Amino acid sequence: MSLLEFDEVDKYFGETHVLKDVDLNVEEGEVCVIIGPSGSGKSTLLRCANRLEEIQGGEIRLEGQSISAADADINRLRQRIGMVFQSFNLFPHKTARENVTLAPTKVKGLKEGDAERRADELLDRVGLGAQSNSYPNQLSGGQQQRVAIARALAMDPHVMLFDEVTSALDPELVGEVLDVMHDLAEEGMTMLVVTHEMGFAREVGDRIVLMADGKVVEDSPPEVFFENPKTDRGKQFLSKLL
Amino acid sequence: MADSYSEGRTGDGEYQEQFLNDKTLRRLGAAVAGLFTLAVGGFIAAIIFTQVDFELFVEIIHPQFVNAFLRVLGIVLLGSLLSVTAGIFVGLGRVSNTRFTNTVATAYVEFFRGTPLLFQLLVIFVGIPAFWPPGQFPISNWQYPTAIIGLTLNHAAYVGEAVRGGIDAVPEGQMEAARSLGMSYVQGMREVVLPQAWRNALAAIGNDQVILVKDTSLLTVIAIPELISAFRNVNSTTFDPWTPIILVAIAYLMITIPLGKIVNHLEARADWGGDRR
Ligand SMILES: Nc1ncnc2c1ncn2[C@@H]1O[C@H](COP(=O)(O)OP(=O)(O)OP(=O)(O)O)[C@@H](O)[C@H]1O
Ligand SMILES: [Mg+2]
């Protein structure tokens, strides 16, 4: 059993078939990087993984439990799935620390003091120990995104989903966020990462999954994918990068 | 900016540069405001010195106007509290994905915004007691419950629309972030969306509450001795219009001006680290 399993997943937006029979297994401790052209369904796949979108066919399982079943206890399952968004989505009315403590106190019933200690630990870990009392609009994009990562980690997720988390950042701020993700990977976090940062994909990824037109078209280790892709779609994609 | 913008232009451009630049506009504005202040100030001074009877002023201020003022203030406080509270639920109903809830909330807003408050007050005041045989209606002084119920129902519709607008202005990503952390819809609403919606809606809610204060003047029709009634009372016995008019103005402004200050204060408090988004 893999940690996260997509089993013949079909997703429609109205008439548009966005995910077509997608099979994908993410193993524990693995960093699975998803790449592909715009509109290929990468974000949709991630959003289905924590049921921000409903699927119309197949099944998605976390540690053997169905996420997509009608009777799934989704609020409980989501606690094990951390998500970081392209647009940060920090809570603007809460300080960095409050952003991190909100869900642990409200959802897990953690005591305020314990949650705050843990939040400060996490903010330290992403290099923002000194900013815990700042509001999001007092922070740079890179800092906001690192708070968002700390916020997701506070629920002790078993897998983290990253959807183009550096795309909205000024180029000089991309590195600090990728560094945090790099550290996370080294600590053994299971990660499903959509990104256009090929350097990161190559260095940190255990697997490169290429999507096109709602399908997984290649699934290779990075050294294979970037040196000698197995499929024509892979070759095509790489040639466009250069 | 204006200077460099019009630089190098000829003809009309230069003409505008000379006669309608920022500085002249600002001076023109100040001049108009000054004249206006002088005119209104003079008018009010003229009234106070020629029209207001100070003996009468002192005589009617207590207990008549003080009582009317306190009555209005009490009705406003209760009506505000209830209409804002109810309005939040109307707003939540308006954004509900449940068709039934949404339809009921929409119909509510349509009715209470679509008919005059005076009509609604009359429905409650004479319509409800009509369900009992004549003289059997158990509630005495029904005009007071009528006032509170009418103002609350009516203004909950306006507050509800303000709250709906406030919720709509919160980016969808906020609820998604809350849900992806394992929070329920209700938790996401309460902890994340509503505090932001509240700030977005504050100005509109404040406007509506100022209107609620002024709407208490309609209560004269259901025989509540409020400020307009006090005016009519004095005017009909003394034939002096200006003395009670000045008192009425002071009394309303004593409620609406602090109310505006409270709204400003609440807005400033919801600043969250500076620059509004
Ligand atoms: N809410 C929606 N309603 C309708 N269609 C949608 C919606 N979200 C996405 N789509 C469509 O689904 C397809 C896949 O979109 P998705 O956002 O998953 O692509 P992506 O691979 O993440 O692209 P990008 O690299 O631009 O982020 C696109 O054709 C898009 O237009
Ligand atoms: Mg995307």
XYZ file of C-alpha atoms and ligand atoms in Angstrom:
551
model
C 0.000 0.000 0.000
C 1.332 3.404 -0.959
C 0.830 6.467 1.190
C -1.235 8.313 -1.393
C -2.959 6.470 -4.235
C -4.787 7.818 -7.258
C -6.744 4.959 -8.770
C -8.178 5.532 -12.258
C -9.247 9.048 -11.325
C -11.607 10.915 -13.637
C -12.450 14.569 -13.169
C -14.786 16.739 -15.242
C -15.493 20.445 -15.111
C -18.881 20.410 -16.783
C -18.180 18.913 -20.191
C -14.396 19.243 -20.000
C -12.570 16.050 -19.118
C -9.704 17.369 -17.001
C -8.246 14.220 -15.420
C -8.400 11.104 -17.552
C -7.984 7.788 -15.817
C -5.061 8.977 -13.715
C -3.101 6.329 -11.821
C -0.408 7.533 -9.454
C 1.053 6.119 -6.255
C 3.153 8.209 -3.922
C 5.288 6.191 -1.513
C 6.080 7.197 2.045
C 9.072 9.552 2.205
C 9.012 10.136 -1.518
C 9.204 13.504 -3.261
C 7.056 13.227 -6.360
C 7.380 16.196 -8.710
C 4.620 16.860 -11.220
C 5.446 18.907 -14.282
C 3.599 19.612 -17.477
C 2.233 22.320 -19.718
C -0.342 24.838 -18.534
C -3.840 23.392 -18.382
C -2.659 19.782 -18.203
C -4.466 19.238 -14.895
C -1.648 19.454 -12.342
C -3.443 21.800 -9.936
C -6.663 19.876 -10.346
C -4.918 16.641 -9.400
C -3.565 18.221 -6.221
C -6.905 19.786 -5.338
C -8.627 16.433 -5.769
C -6.088 14.887 -3.372
C -7.567 16.817 -0.460
C -11.017 17.028 -1.956
C -11.114 20.723 -2.707
C -12.508 19.280 -5.949
C -14.806 16.267 -6.260
C -13.885 13.482 -8.665
C -16.370 11.748 -10.948
C -14.640 8.396 -11.337
C -12.030 6.219 -9.630
C -10.788 6.589 -6.098
C -8.153 8.484 -4.114
C -6.804 6.876 -0.947
C -4.591 8.117 1.850
C -2.943 5.316 3.826
C -5.594 2.979 2.502
C -8.545 5.184 3.473
C -10.729 6.604 0.726
C -10.699 10.376 0.429
C -13.183 10.458 -2.414
C -15.898 8.217 -0.941
C -19.190 9.977 -0.211
C -18.965 9.065 3.479
C -15.276 9.935 3.956
C -14.580 11.938 7.134
C -12.913 14.651 5.102
C -12.148 17.077 7.944
C -10.228 14.313 9.701
C -8.446 13.124 6.567
C -7.390 16.650 5.609
C -5.473 16.958 8.862
C -3.044 14.421 7.437
C -2.669 16.322 4.145
C -0.882 19.665 4.223
C -1.432 22.027 1.318
C 0.511 25.085 0.242
C -0.985 27.341 -2.426
C 0.540 29.488 -5.125
C -1.154 32.572 -3.644
C -0.166 31.768 -0.004
C -3.713 32.303 1.299
C -2.482 33.386 4.706
C -5.170 34.725 7.023
C -4.602 38.513 6.827
C -6.312 39.234 10.143
C -3.967 36.986 12.069
C -0.267 37.304 12.902
C 2.207 34.746 11.593
C 2.009 32.868 14.882
C -1.807 32.992 14.958
C -1.913 31.696 11.396
C 0.038 28.678 12.581
C -1.876 28.075 15.834
C -5.413 28.508 14.499
C -6.041 25.017 13.138
C -4.213 23.081 15.885
C -6.262 24.830 18.579
C -9.618 24.790 16.774
C -9.366 21.409 15.063
C -7.103 19.349 17.306
C -8.059 21.076 20.540
C -4.432 21.854 21.417
C -3.978 24.220 24.368
C -3.126 27.805 23.396
C 0.268 27.710 25.131
C 1.304 24.391 23.609
C 0.182 25.495 20.161
C 2.178 28.727 20.483
C 5.340 26.923 21.541
C 4.977 24.587 18.599
C 4.252 27.505 16.242
C 7.410 29.324 17.343
C 9.396 26.134 16.772
C 7.990 25.791 13.263
C 8.484 29.468 12.441
C 12.086 29.118 13.622
C 12.498 26.131 11.383
C 11.410 28.119 8.302
C 13.676 30.976 9.364
C 10.977 33.325 10.669
C 11.474 33.119 14.427
C 11.713 36.913 14.594
C 8.558 37.567 12.560
C 6.027 35.624 14.600
C 4.118 38.761 15.621
C 4.001 40.272 12.134
C 0.845 40.364 10.081
C 0.997 38.859 6.584
C 0.951 42.252 4.881
C 4.069 43.203 6.820
C 5.942 40.250 5.299
C 7.524 39.719 1.895
C 6.060 37.111 -0.456
C 8.821 34.667 0.353
C 8.262 35.124 4.073
C 4.499 34.713 3.660
C 4.947 31.480 1.770
C 7.255 30.143 4.489
C 4.608 30.994 7.110
C 2.112 29.092 4.959
C 4.422 26.061 5.001
C 4.764 26.307 8.797
C 0.979 26.597 9.075
C 0.497 23.388 7.104
C 3.208 21.574 9.087
C 1.522 22.486 12.364
C -1.127 19.843 11.736
C 1.602 17.156 11.506
C 0.555 16.061 8.024
C 1.690 12.753 6.566
C 1.954 14.233 3.090
C 2.431 17.783 1.805
C 0.986 19.134 -1.430
C 2.734 22.106 -3.063
C 1.060 23.818 -6.022
C 3.527 26.122 -7.790
C 4.362 27.725 -4.480
C 7.119 29.916 -5.928
C 5.322 31.111 -9.065
C 3.926 34.255 -7.464
C 7.272 35.287 -5.994
C 9.874 37.771 -7.186
C 12.835 35.789 -8.538
C 15.109 36.776 -5.666
C 12.650 35.302 -3.126
C 12.237 31.907 -4.779
C 15.384 30.422 -3.267
C 14.415 30.861 0.378
C 11.167 28.936 -0.158
C 12.812 26.158 -2.151
C 15.422 25.828 0.614
C 12.694 25.183 3.166
C 11.142 22.554 0.884
C 14.542 20.994 0.344
C 15.043 20.650 4.100
C 11.602 19.132 4.480
C 12.391 16.541 1.840
C 15.644 15.659 3.570
C 13.789 15.137 6.826
C 11.743 12.497 5.050
C 8.463 14.306 4.412
C 6.312 12.770 1.707
C 5.736 15.480 -0.875
C 3.711 15.926 -4.027
C 5.097 19.015 -5.736
C 3.819 20.843 -8.811
C 6.556 23.174 -9.997
C 8.185 24.862 -12.944
C 11.537 24.960 -11.128
C 13.422 22.294 -13.045
C 16.585 22.678 -10.962
C 14.594 21.872 -7.842
C 12.772 19.001 -9.567
C 16.014 17.447 -10.601
C 17.829 17.871 -7.327
C 15.090 17.109 -4.795
C 12.638 14.951 -6.734
C 12.693 11.167 -6.413
C 10.302 10.913 -9.342
C 9.270 13.169 -12.170
C 5.688 12.785 -13.325
C 4.884 14.490 -16.613
C 1.252 15.331 -17.223
C -0.320 16.339 -20.520
C -3.995 16.706 -21.417
C -5.143 15.292 -18.107
C -3.011 12.162 -18.335
C 0.216 10.977 -16.781
C 2.430 10.543 -19.857
C 5.764 9.805 -18.236
C 6.854 8.728 -14.773
C 10.634 8.436 -14.428
C 13.459 9.056 -11.964
C 14.922 12.549 -12.514
C 18.214 11.325 -13.934
C 16.301 9.364 -16.563
C 13.776 12.081 -17.284
C 16.280 14.897 -17.686
C 18.993 12.871 -19.484
C 17.073 10.493 -21.617
C 13.297 10.624 -21.346
C 11.440 7.401 -22.108
C 8.620 8.970 -24.082
C 8.249 11.333 -27.009
C 6.106 13.637 -24.871
C 8.962 13.761 -22.387
C 11.461 14.623 -25.117
C 9.111 17.253 -26.518
C 8.613 18.849 -23.117
C 12.341 18.976 -22.417
C 13.153 20.483 -25.812
C 10.735 23.320 -25.112
C 12.464 24.073 -21.806
C 15.801 24.820 -23.473
C 2.766 65.542 -12.010
C 0.301 67.911 -13.610
C 3.113 70.234 -14.584
C 5.263 67.677 -16.356
C 2.199 66.118 -17.910
C 1.184 69.243 -19.716
C 4.723 70.245 -20.561
C 5.400 70.649 -24.251
C 1.746 71.029 -25.047
C 0.463 74.032 -26.880
C -2.867 75.730 -27.419
C -5.593 74.222 -25.218
C -3.058 72.374 -23.131
C -1.346 75.574 -22.090
C -4.637 77.238 -21.442
C -5.617 74.446 -19.051
C -2.214 74.573 -17.455
C -2.751 78.219 -16.574
C -6.322 78.200 -15.391
C -7.108 74.708 -14.134
C -3.967 73.348 -12.555
C -3.965 71.541 -9.211
C -3.223 74.645 -7.196
C -6.044 76.771 -8.578
C -8.444 73.879 -8.206
C -7.472 73.459 -4.590
C -7.908 77.190 -3.961
C -11.233 77.189 -5.730
C -12.396 74.285 -3.555
C -11.298 76.063 -0.388
C -13.077 79.233 -1.504
C -16.339 77.428 -2.160
C -16.103 75.611 1.172
C -15.384 78.895 2.917
C -18.346 80.635 1.375
C -20.579 77.705 2.208
C -19.448 77.710 5.844
C -20.038 81.448 6.065
C -23.519 81.196 4.575
C -24.641 78.257 6.747
C -22.921 79.635 9.846
C -24.563 83.005 9.296
C -27.937 81.422 8.766
C -27.695 79.377 11.952
C -26.438 82.368 13.932
C -29.310 84.470 12.584
C -31.802 81.821 13.637
C -30.315 81.421 17.085
C -30.295 85.158 17.737
C -33.569 86.140 16.110
C -35.760 83.037 16.257
C -34.840 80.940 19.280
C -36.670 81.705 22.476
C -34.208 80.799 25.226
C -36.770 80.686 27.983
C -38.815 78.246 25.993
C -35.651 76.332 25.083
C -34.873 75.720 28.766
C -38.473 74.968 29.568
C -38.946 72.230 26.954
C -35.515 70.644 27.183
C -36.424 68.890 30.389
C -38.276 66.631 30.729
C -39.837 66.624 27.275
C -36.793 66.509 24.988
C -34.529 64.655 27.382
C -37.144 61.920 27.685
C -37.687 61.756 23.929
C -33.937 61.594 23.408
C -33.461 58.781 25.930
C -36.385 56.885 24.413
C -34.883 57.171 20.930
C -31.453 56.216 22.239
C -32.828 53.098 23.914
C -34.715 52.063 20.788
C -31.586 52.680 18.672
C -29.313 50.668 20.958
C -31.656 47.678 21.057
C -32.560 47.945 17.360
C -28.889 48.184 16.353
C -27.815 45.231 18.423
C -30.653 43.047 17.144
C -30.541 44.164 13.501
C -26.766 43.689 13.173
C -26.942 40.279 14.833
C -29.879 39.167 12.695
C -28.251 40.741 9.632
C -25.181 38.530 9.979
C -27.436 35.487 9.738
C -29.318 36.969 6.780
C -25.955 37.507 5.054
C -24.892 33.930 5.804
C -28.195 32.746 4.364
C -27.570 34.790 1.228
C -24.213 33.085 0.569
C -25.455 29.612 1.537
C -25.072 26.892 -1.077
C -28.252 25.270 0.206
C -30.905 26.315 -2.300
C -33.699 26.482 0.282
C -31.785 28.647 2.769
C -30.597 30.890 -0.012
C -34.092 31.370 -1.432
C -35.595 32.178 1.955
C -32.856 34.719 2.710
C -33.273 36.316 -0.719
C -37.043 36.553 -0.361
C -36.593 38.086 3.086
C -34.279 40.770 1.740
C -36.522 41.464 -1.258
C -39.561 41.975 0.952
C -38.026 44.103 3.660
C -36.057 46.288 1.268
C -38.885 46.395 -1.222
C -41.585 47.815 1.027
C -41.434 51.007 3.117
C -40.503 50.743 6.769
C -43.584 52.795 7.622
C -45.761 50.142 5.961
C -43.968 47.383 7.864
C -44.480 49.232 11.146
C -48.193 49.573 10.445
C -48.515 45.888 9.569
C -47.006 44.955 12.917
C -48.775 47.673 14.901
C -52.341 47.157 13.683
C -52.065 43.868 11.792
C -50.847 41.602 14.583
C -53.372 42.693 17.254
C -56.160 42.050 14.715
C -55.648 38.305 15.245
C -57.242 38.723 18.676
C -60.854 39.693 19.342
C -61.201 43.459 19.854
C -59.715 44.565 23.143
C -58.239 41.133 23.909
C -54.681 41.690 22.637
C -52.530 40.785 25.666
C -49.583 43.126 25.151
C -49.944 46.670 26.412
C -47.836 49.458 24.923
C -47.552 47.390 21.749
C -45.972 50.393 19.995
C -42.616 49.693 21.668
C -42.311 46.036 20.657
C -43.556 47.176 17.227
C -40.716 49.712 16.980
C -38.018 47.199 17.926
C -39.402 44.397 15.746
C -39.953 46.689 12.754
C -36.539 48.358 12.891
C -34.820 45.022 13.458
C -36.546 43.173 10.612
C -36.094 46.063 8.195
C -32.452 46.829 8.954
C -31.447 43.164 9.201
C -32.181 43.063 5.453
C -29.799 45.953 4.738
C -27.135 44.673 7.133
C -27.556 41.241 5.541
C -26.764 42.674 2.115
C -23.734 44.488 3.522
C -22.532 41.254 5.120
C -23.110 39.319 1.904
C -21.029 41.878 -0.001
C -18.353 41.613 2.681
C -18.261 37.818 2.426
C -18.168 37.915 -1.382
C -15.152 40.217 -1.213
C -13.139 37.653 0.791
C -11.047 35.635 -1.684
C -12.135 32.013 -2.104
C -8.624 30.883 -1.221
C -9.292 31.874 2.384
C -11.997 29.265 2.896
C -9.950 26.727 0.904
C -6.938 27.314 3.144
C -9.110 26.862 6.229
C -10.707 23.687 4.884
C -7.385 22.220 3.786
C -6.206 22.529 7.403
C -9.094 20.320 8.486
C -11.448 23.065 9.635
C -15.175 22.612 9.026
C -17.231 25.057 6.937
C -18.606 26.598 10.119
C -15.138 26.975 11.657
C -13.811 28.456 8.416
C -16.670 30.951 8.333
C -16.351 31.922 11.982
C -12.568 32.085 12.287
C -11.451 33.129 8.822
C -14.141 34.498 6.502
C -16.448 36.435 8.828
C -13.769 38.534 10.568
C -12.608 39.712 7.133
C -16.161 40.087 5.825
C -16.986 42.140 8.900
C -14.219 44.594 8.122
C -15.242 44.757 4.474
C -18.857 45.393 5.493
C -18.240 47.821 8.363
C -18.674 51.040 6.381
C -21.909 49.829 4.783
C -23.256 48.574 8.115
C -22.354 51.914 9.704
C -24.249 53.790 6.990
C -27.279 51.627 7.575
C -27.193 52.143 11.323
C -27.158 55.921 10.819
C -30.282 55.473 8.717
C -31.778 53.374 11.508
C -31.314 56.317 13.881
C -33.130 58.621 11.480
C -35.829 56.004 10.859
C -36.901 56.336 14.484
C -38.609 59.567 13.337
C -41.262 57.352 11.703
C -42.245 56.069 15.126
C -44.204 59.279 15.654
C -46.868 57.612 13.501
C -47.379 54.773 15.990
C -47.619 57.240 18.884
C -44.190 56.861 20.400
C -43.222 60.207 21.977
C -39.920 60.513 20.162
C -38.171 63.644 18.914
C -40.485 64.549 16.041
C -43.487 64.120 18.344
C -41.811 66.396 20.854
C -41.338 68.990 18.145
C -44.962 68.813 17.038
C -46.094 69.037 20.620
C -44.166 72.203 21.352
C -44.878 73.752 17.980
C -48.626 73.230 18.178
C -48.910 74.811 21.618
C -46.407 77.676 21.286
C -46.396 78.235 17.496
C -42.620 78.543 17.800
C -40.941 76.447 15.072
C -37.230 77.182 15.486
C -36.708 76.570 19.170
C -37.805 72.912 18.992
C -36.204 72.428 15.532
C -32.797 73.303 16.967
C -33.344 70.859 19.817
C -34.352 68.075 17.420
C -31.229 68.651 15.323
C -28.962 68.592 18.363
C -30.586 65.394 19.643
C -30.185 63.437 16.387
C -26.623 64.630 15.880
C -25.788 63.580 19.436
C -26.480 60.018 18.326
C -25.331 59.956 14.696
C -21.972 61.707 15.156
C -20.715 59.384 17.932
C -22.044 56.452 15.897
C -19.835 57.495 12.984
C -16.884 57.793 15.371
C -17.523 54.272 16.672
C -17.556 52.902 13.113
C -14.283 54.717 12.321
C -12.758 53.297 15.466
C -13.839 49.754 14.600
C -12.428 50.162 11.096
C -9.108 51.419 12.428
C -8.947 48.508 14.843
C -9.359 46.009 12.002
C -6.222 47.266 10.307
C -4.098 44.149 10.772
C -0.638 45.523 10.398
C -1.094 48.571 8.228
C -2.001 49.017 4.597
C -5.433 47.722 3.820
C -5.151 45.016 1.191
N -12.922 25.715 -11.596
C -12.800 25.339 -12.889
N -13.872 25.354 -13.716
C -13.765 24.967 -15.006
N -12.628 24.553 -15.576
C -11.524 24.512 -14.825
C -11.546 24.908 -13.443
N -10.305 24.766 -12.947
C -9.537 24.314 -13.961
N -10.260 24.154 -15.086
C -9.756 23.616 -16.378
O -9.152 22.382 -16.127
C -7.988 22.229 -16.892
C -6.820 21.909 -15.997
O -6.560 23.026 -15.178
P -5.422 23.024 -14.070
O -5.541 24.309 -13.333
O -5.480 21.796 -13.273
O -4.106 23.048 -14.966
P -2.601 23.196 -14.520
O -1.880 22.037 -15.093
O -2.505 23.411 -13.064
O -2.155 24.504 -15.298
P -1.185 25.692 -14.839
O 0.213 25.223 -15.119
O -1.565 26.820 -15.733
O -1.440 25.967 -13.415
C -7.825 23.512 -17.687
O -8.321 23.283 -18.970
C -8.666 24.508 -16.950
O -9.192 25.447 -17.844
Mg -1.954 25.046 -11.813
